[in-house]
Amino acid sequence: MSNSNVLDYLNDPSPRTLGRSPLEWLDRLQKPTVVHVTGRDRSRTRAMATLLHGNEPSGLFALHRWLFEQHTPEVNMLFLLGGVYPAKIPPRFSFRQLPKGLDLNRCFKEPFEGEEGAIAEAMLAELHRAQPECLLDVHNTSGTGPAFAVTITNDAEHQALTSLFTDRLIMTDLRLGALMEYSEQEVPTVTIECGGAQDDQAHQLAYEGLVRYTSRPDVLALEKAEWDVAVLRNPIRVELAPEATIEYRLEPSGQADLTFPPDIEHRNFGIVSPDEPLGWVGKKGLGILTAIGHNRTENMAQILRVENGRIFPAQAIKAFMITTNPVIAKSDCLFYAVKATGEPIF
């Protein structure tokens, strides 16, 4: 299957092509789309992917605004819009992936199965053809909370890219088939989590970061970083068993395997001490959860404990990517955690 059967292409699109709003532009998009914009220096290219998840609009909003304003980038820009199909399902920007589809950001590895695998393979072919000097993948967090970045490589170049958007960087050795793993092609690659999908501040952060990314002659030099970047290494990924049930309530109903309070998102990037309850478990206890470390080992005893049906941290932790969306909690993960000091949990 050729890429043209999978992807659509826009070259230096005019405002008339884009429509007056991001929603109008989304309505016009028929397939996952590649956008090329010619830069002042045509010998170099930078790349940015976004909308890999259809319910994460900040990157698309930022890109539409940037294109509509007709900026001329410092170098050629390659933009990849992946999750057009789920984003278009009414109400728009509600579905992470197609109802019976795969998570596109778990498909950037062989064997490239299904429609999502074909899209991922085609996007990787575009990157291989363009040979960008760096790659950003712009997302929204699955819950409310501050922005942060994720990478599989922690060095000066990755910290410099992070600093265009945020001062928090998560470095992980986990491999899930995410586009971020393109870093293993020796192309500096960073995932940017802009904040909540409904948060105007997240949309603005995505836009301002995009302007910095496209307007600077060198985005890989750390001395140009605007913030000192705090690096959190190898967080534990806490997952819920596929058959388990979860509710978000002030008190457990007795019907769910796991209950979190409705305001659990406020814990994102805060420190939770061992005497602060996180929620409640049902009769199955912590058996419905797994805590996966970077070496794929189980670390639950280092993360959580249960006392009289209530869940507490086993030690002081810093948690992030906490969500109150039960679909995402089950299909992706409940949260990530490191020690309160920011050090890995082993």
Short mmCIF file of C-alpha atoms in Angstrom, two decimals:
data_model
loop_
_atom_site.label_atom_id
_atom_site.label_comp_id
_atom_site.label_asym_id
_atom_site.label_seq_id
_atom_site.Cartn_x
_atom_site.Cartn_y
_atom_site.Cartn_z
CA MET A 1 0.00 0.00 0.00
CA SER A 2 1.48 3.36 -1.00
CA ASN A 3 1.63 6.25 1.44
CA SER A 4 -0.77 8.25 -0.76
CA ASN A 5 -3.47 5.66 0.00
CA VAL A 6 -2.94 6.17 3.73
CA LEU A 7 -1.97 9.86 4.03
CA ASP A 8 -3.02 13.17 2.49
CA TYR A 9 -0.50 15.95 1.78
CA LEU A 10 -0.58 19.74 2.11
CA ASN A 11 2.31 21.86 0.88
CA ASP A 12 2.64 25.44 2.20
CA PRO A 13 -1.14 25.66 2.77
CA SER A 14 -2.83 29.04 2.48
CA PRO A 15 -5.31 30.34 5.10
CA ARG A 16 -8.08 29.68 2.59
CA THR A 17 -7.15 25.98 2.59
CA LEU A 18 -7.25 25.78 6.37
CA GLY A 19 -10.64 27.27 7.14
CA ARG A 20 -11.23 29.90 9.77
CA SER A 21 -10.96 27.63 12.82
CA PRO A 22 -9.28 24.38 13.87
CA LEU A 23 -12.69 22.67 13.83
CA GLU A 24 -13.32 23.81 10.27
CA TRP A 25 -9.88 22.54 9.29
CA LEU A 26 -10.55 19.18 10.97
CA ASP A 27 -13.81 18.91 9.02
CA ARG A 28 -11.83 19.39 5.80
CA LEU A 29 -9.22 16.75 6.65
CA GLN A 30 -10.15 13.39 5.14
CA LYS A 31 -7.16 11.26 6.18
CA PRO A 32 -4.12 11.41 8.42
CA THR A 33 -2.24 14.33 6.89
CA VAL A 34 1.32 15.44 6.20
CA VAL A 35 1.94 19.20 6.05
CA HIS A 36 5.15 20.57 4.52
CA VAL A 37 6.14 24.20 5.11
CA THR A 38 9.18 25.66 3.34
CA GLY A 39 11.75 27.31 5.59
CA ARG A 40 14.37 30.01 5.10
CA ASP A 41 17.07 27.35 5.28
CA ARG A 42 15.90 24.65 2.89
CA SER A 43 18.81 22.35 3.68
CA ARG A 44 17.40 21.34 7.08
CA THR A 45 14.08 19.97 8.35
CA ARG A 46 12.43 19.71 11.74
CA ALA A 47 9.41 17.50 12.37
CA MET A 48 6.39 17.62 14.66
CA ALA A 49 3.65 15.03 15.07
CA THR A 50 0.39 15.74 16.85
CA LEU A 51 -3.18 14.48 17.18
CA LEU A 52 -1.91 10.90 17.47
CA HIS A 53 -4.78 10.63 19.93
CA GLY A 54 -8.07 12.03 18.66
CA ASN A 55 -9.05 13.55 22.02
CA GLU A 56 -5.87 15.63 22.39
CA PRO A 57 -6.40 18.81 20.36
CA SER A 58 -3.79 21.31 21.63
CA GLY A 59 -1.23 20.48 18.94
CA LEU A 60 -3.79 20.81 16.15
CA PHE A 61 -5.07 24.10 17.59
CA ALA A 62 -1.51 25.44 17.78
CA LEU A 63 -0.64 24.27 14.27
CA HIS A 64 -3.78 25.75 12.73
CA ARG A 65 -3.07 29.11 14.37
CA TRP A 66 0.59 29.02 13.30
CA LEU A 67 -0.26 28.12 9.70
CA PHE A 68 -3.11 30.63 9.55
CA GLU A 69 -0.74 33.41 10.66
CA GLN A 70 1.58 32.45 7.79
CA HIS A 71 4.81 32.19 9.74
CA THR A 72 7.96 31.45 7.75
CA PRO A 73 9.99 28.89 9.72
CA GLU A 74 13.75 29.03 10.10
CA VAL A 75 14.06 25.57 8.46
CA ASN A 76 11.69 23.31 6.54
CA MET A 77 8.91 21.91 8.73
CA LEU A 78 7.26 18.50 8.45
CA PHE A 79 4.00 18.16 10.41
CA LEU A 80 2.26 14.81 10.88
CA LEU A 81 -1.42 14.65 11.92
CA GLY A 82 -2.13 11.04 12.86
CA GLY A 83 -5.49 10.56 14.61
CA VAL A 84 -7.76 12.37 12.17
CA TYR A 85 -10.33 9.55 12.05
CA PRO A 86 -11.08 9.33 15.80
CA ALA A 87 -10.88 13.14 16.18
CA LYS A 88 -13.68 13.58 13.62
CA ILE A 89 -16.17 11.28 15.39
CA PRO A 90 -18.95 13.43 16.94
CA PRO A 91 -18.59 15.09 19.30
CA ARG A 92 -15.21 16.02 17.83
CA PHE A 93 -12.07 15.48 19.92
CA SER A 94 -13.85 12.97 22.18
CA PHE A 95 -12.30 9.65 21.11
CA ARG A 96 -8.68 8.70 21.82
CA GLN A 97 -8.84 6.05 19.09
CA LEU A 98 -11.50 4.45 16.90
CA PRO A 99 -14.01 2.48 19.03
CA LYS A 100 -12.62 -0.89 17.93
CA GLY A 101 -9.24 0.40 16.80
CA LEU A 102 -5.75 0.34 18.25
CA ASP A 103 -3.94 3.13 20.08
CA LEU A 104 -1.95 4.71 17.24
CA ASN A 105 0.85 5.67 19.62
CA ARG A 106 1.49 2.02 20.40
CA CYS A 107 1.82 1.04 16.72
CA PHE A 108 5.20 2.55 15.75
CA LYS A 109 6.87 -0.86 15.68
CA GLU A 110 6.58 -4.02 13.63
CA PRO A 111 4.41 -5.80 12.65
CA PHE A 112 2.37 -2.58 11.97
CA GLU A 113 -0.99 -4.31 12.39
CA GLY A 114 -4.36 -2.98 11.24
CA GLU A 115 -5.26 0.47 9.97
CA GLU A 116 -3.34 2.17 12.76
CA GLY A 117 -0.24 0.15 11.97
CA ALA A 118 -0.46 1.24 8.33
CA ILE A 119 -0.72 4.89 9.41
CA ALA A 120 2.24 4.54 11.77
CA GLU A 121 4.36 2.83 9.11
CA ALA A 122 3.50 5.55 6.57
CA MET A 123 4.39 8.29 9.07
CA LEU A 124 7.72 6.63 9.81
CA ALA A 125 8.41 6.45 6.06
CA GLU A 126 7.79 10.22 5.81
CA LEU A 127 10.25 10.83 8.63
CA HIS A 128 12.82 8.57 7.01
CA ARG A 129 12.41 10.46 3.74
CA ALA A 130 12.67 13.91 5.35
CA GLN A 131 15.62 13.07 7.65
CA PRO A 132 14.66 15.71 10.24
CA GLU A 133 17.27 17.01 12.67
CA CYS A 134 14.77 16.54 15.52
CA LEU A 135 11.19 15.43 16.20
CA LEU A 136 8.49 16.56 18.64
CA ASP A 137 5.31 14.63 19.41
CA VAL A 138 2.73 17.00 20.96
CA HIS A 139 -0.01 15.58 23.20
CA ASN A 140 -2.40 16.54 25.96
CA THR A 141 -2.20 14.84 29.33
CA SER A 142 -4.95 12.33 30.08
CA GLY A 143 -5.96 14.42 33.10
CA THR A 144 -5.56 17.99 34.23
CA GLY A 145 -2.15 18.99 35.51
CA PRO A 146 1.04 20.81 34.57
CA ALA A 147 2.91 20.27 31.32
CA PHE A 148 5.86 17.92 31.06
CA ALA A 149 7.96 16.11 28.47
CA VAL A 150 8.91 12.45 28.04
CA THR A 151 11.92 10.93 26.32
CA ILE A 152 13.88 7.69 26.22
CA THR A 153 17.16 9.65 26.10
CA ASN A 154 18.35 12.25 28.58
CA ASP A 155 21.08 14.49 27.21
CA ALA A 156 21.62 18.19 26.49
CA GLU A 157 19.78 18.07 23.14
CA HIS A 158 16.67 16.44 24.60
CA GLN A 159 16.66 18.86 27.52
CA ALA A 160 16.98 21.78 25.08
CA LEU A 161 13.95 20.57 23.10
CA THR A 162 12.01 20.08 26.35
CA SER A 163 12.81 23.62 27.48
CA LEU A 164 10.94 25.07 24.48
CA PHE A 165 7.74 23.99 26.27
CA THR A 166 8.30 23.02 29.91
CA ASP A 167 10.82 22.51 32.70
CA ARG A 168 9.88 18.90 33.57
CA LEU A 169 11.33 15.93 31.70
CA ILE A 170 10.51 12.26 32.31
CA MET A 171 13.16 9.81 31.10
CA THR A 172 11.95 6.24 30.69
CA ASP A 173 13.43 2.95 29.51
CA LEU A 174 9.98 1.44 28.86
CA ARG A 175 9.27 0.62 25.21
CA LEU A 176 5.59 0.64 24.21
CA GLY A 177 5.74 1.20 20.45
CA ALA A 178 5.38 4.98 20.82
CA LEU A 179 6.58 7.49 18.23
CA MET A 180 8.92 8.85 20.92
CA GLU A 181 11.04 5.73 20.37
CA TYR A 182 12.10 7.24 17.03
CA SER A 183 14.89 8.65 19.19
CA GLU A 184 16.55 5.27 18.71
CA GLN A 185 17.15 6.34 15.08
CA GLU A 186 19.62 8.84 16.60
CA VAL A 187 17.20 11.71 15.96
CA PRO A 188 16.54 13.74 19.13
CA THR A 189 12.87 13.04 19.89
CA VAL A 190 10.71 14.36 22.72
CA THR A 191 7.04 13.89 23.60
CA ILE A 192 5.42 17.08 24.90
CA GLU A 193 2.42 16.70 27.22
CA CYS A 194 0.89 20.18 27.17
CA GLY A 195 -1.68 19.82 29.96
CA GLY A 196 -5.38 19.02 29.93
CA ALA A 197 -7.29 18.76 26.65
CA GLN A 198 -9.91 21.28 27.85
CA ASP A 199 -7.32 23.73 29.19
CA ASP A 200 -6.83 26.98 27.25
CA GLN A 201 -3.44 27.30 28.91
CA ALA A 202 -2.40 23.99 27.31
CA HIS A 203 -3.42 25.26 23.86
CA GLN A 204 -1.44 28.46 24.42
CA LEU A 205 1.62 26.54 25.64
CA ALA A 206 1.50 24.35 22.53
CA TYR A 207 1.36 27.43 20.30
CA GLU A 208 4.15 29.33 22.06
CA GLY A 209 6.38 26.24 22.05
CA LEU A 210 5.69 25.73 18.35
CA VAL A 211 6.71 29.33 17.62
CA ARG A 212 9.99 28.81 19.49
CA TYR A 213 10.58 25.46 17.77
CA THR A 214 10.11 26.89 14.28
CA SER A 215 11.74 30.32 14.68
CA ARG A 216 15.09 29.57 16.28
CA PRO A 217 18.18 28.79 14.19
CA ASP A 218 19.28 26.16 16.72
CA VAL A 219 16.86 24.34 19.03
CA LEU A 220 19.31 21.67 20.17
CA ALA A 221 21.71 23.90 22.12
CA LEU A 222 21.06 23.76 25.86
CA GLU A 223 22.55 27.19 26.50
CA LYS A 224 19.47 28.61 24.79
CA ALA A 225 17.15 26.85 27.24
CA GLU A 226 14.82 29.25 29.01
CA TRP A 227 14.39 27.07 32.10
CA ASP A 228 16.46 24.64 34.10
CA VAL A 229 14.99 21.24 33.28
CA ALA A 230 14.19 18.90 36.18
CA VAL A 231 14.66 15.28 35.07
CA LEU A 232 12.66 12.40 36.61
CA ARG A 233 14.11 9.03 35.66
CA ASN A 234 12.43 5.68 35.01
CA PRO A 235 8.99 6.08 36.60
CA ILE A 236 6.91 3.07 37.55
CA ARG A 237 3.84 2.58 35.34
CA VAL A 238 0.77 1.50 37.35
CA GLU A 239 -1.80 -0.35 35.22
CA LEU A 240 -5.29 -1.67 35.90
CA ALA A 241 -6.20 -5.23 34.86
CA PRO A 242 -8.42 -5.26 31.72
CA GLU A 243 -11.28 -7.02 33.53
CA ALA A 244 -11.17 -4.72 36.59
CA THR A 245 -13.69 -1.94 37.25
CA ILE A 246 -12.98 1.59 38.43
CA GLU A 247 -15.18 4.39 39.78
CA TYR A 248 -14.48 8.00 40.73
CA ARG A 249 -16.48 8.77 43.87
CA LEU A 250 -16.07 10.45 47.24
CA GLU A 251 -16.85 7.12 48.92
CA PRO A 252 -16.71 3.60 47.47
CA SER A 253 -20.02 2.16 46.32
CA GLY A 254 -18.86 -1.39 46.96
CA GLN A 255 -19.43 -2.24 43.29
CA ALA A 256 -15.97 -1.41 41.85
CA ASP A 257 -12.56 -3.03 42.18
CA LEU A 258 -10.93 0.38 42.51
CA THR A 259 -12.31 3.75 43.60
CA PHE A 260 -10.50 7.08 43.30
CA PRO A 261 -11.85 10.43 44.49
CA PRO A 262 -13.12 12.71 41.69
CA ASP A 263 -10.34 15.23 42.38
CA ILE A 264 -7.48 12.69 42.17
CA GLU A 265 -6.04 14.67 39.23
CA HIS A 266 -4.95 17.35 41.69
CA ARG A 267 -2.27 14.91 42.83
CA ASN A 268 -0.42 15.29 39.52
CA PHE A 269 3.24 16.18 40.20
CA GLY A 270 2.48 16.68 43.88
CA ILE A 271 4.15 14.66 46.64
CA VAL A 272 1.91 12.09 48.35
CA SER A 273 3.12 10.95 51.76
CA PRO A 274 2.69 7.37 53.07
CA ASP A 275 -0.13 8.46 55.41
CA GLU A 276 -2.24 10.13 52.70
CA PRO A 277 -4.92 7.83 51.21
CA LEU A 278 -5.20 7.69 47.42
CA GLY A 279 -8.44 5.69 47.15
CA TRP A 280 -10.05 2.34 47.94
CA VAL A 281 -9.79 -1.23 46.65
CA GLY A 282 -12.50 -3.86 46.59
CA LYS A 283 -12.37 -7.52 47.58
CA LYS A 284 -9.64 -8.33 45.05
CA GLY A 285 -7.22 -5.94 46.75
CA LEU A 286 -4.13 -4.81 44.85
CA GLY A 287 -4.29 -7.94 42.67
CA ILE A 288 -6.08 -5.88 40.02
CA LEU A 289 -3.03 -3.62 39.64
CA THR A 290 0.46 -4.03 38.23
CA ALA A 291 3.40 -1.71 38.81
CA ILE A 292 5.82 -2.10 35.92
CA GLY A 293 9.37 -0.81 36.19
CA HIS A 294 11.75 0.04 33.37
CA ASN A 295 13.19 -3.49 33.57
CA ARG A 296 9.63 -4.93 33.26
CA THR A 297 9.74 -6.18 36.86
CA GLU A 298 6.86 -5.93 39.31
CA ASN A 299 7.31 -3.19 41.92
CA MET A 300 3.92 -2.95 43.65
CA ALA A 301 5.38 -3.40 47.15
CA GLN A 302 7.48 -0.29 46.56
CA ILE A 303 4.49 1.79 45.37
CA LEU A 304 1.24 0.99 47.16
CA ARG A 305 -0.06 -0.68 50.31
CA VAL A 306 -3.60 -1.37 51.59
CA GLU A 307 -4.89 -0.72 55.08
CA ASN A 308 -8.56 -1.43 55.91
CA GLY A 309 -9.48 -1.27 52.21
CA ARG A 310 -7.78 2.09 51.65
CA ILE A 311 -4.81 2.57 49.33
CA PHE A 312 -1.75 4.43 50.60
CA PRO A 313 1.66 5.02 49.04
CA ALA A 314 4.23 2.53 50.32
CA GLN A 315 6.65 5.48 50.50
CA ALA A 316 6.48 9.17 49.67
CA ILE A 317 5.91 9.37 45.91
CA LYS A 318 5.48 11.91 43.16
CA ALA A 319 2.72 10.78 40.77
CA PHE A 320 1.76 12.07 37.34
CA MET A 321 -0.45 11.24 34.34
CA ILE A 322 -3.30 10.58 36.79
CA THR A 323 -6.62 10.61 34.94
CA THR A 324 -10.30 10.64 35.89
CA ASN A 325 -11.24 9.16 32.51
CA PRO A 326 -12.09 5.50 33.22
CA VAL A 327 -11.58 4.49 29.58
CA ILE A 328 -8.02 5.83 29.55
CA ALA A 329 -7.37 4.47 33.04
CA LYS A 330 -8.16 0.99 31.75
CA SER A 331 -6.78 1.17 28.20
CA ASP A 332 -3.56 3.02 29.00
CA CYS A 333 -2.50 3.40 32.63
CA LEU A 334 -3.64 4.74 35.99
CA PHE A 335 -0.56 6.82 36.68
CA TYR A 336 3.25 6.91 36.78
CA ALA A 337 5.28 7.38 39.95
CA VAL A 338 8.80 8.12 41.15
CA LYS A 339 10.14 8.72 44.63
CA ALA A 340 9.23 12.08 46.15
CA THR A 341 12.86 13.08 45.58
CA GLY A 342 12.44 12.45 41.85
CA GLU A 343 14.68 9.38 41.94
CA PRO A 344 13.57 6.05 40.40
CA ILE A 345 11.77 3.42 42.49
CA PHE A 346 13.55 0.08 42.39
#
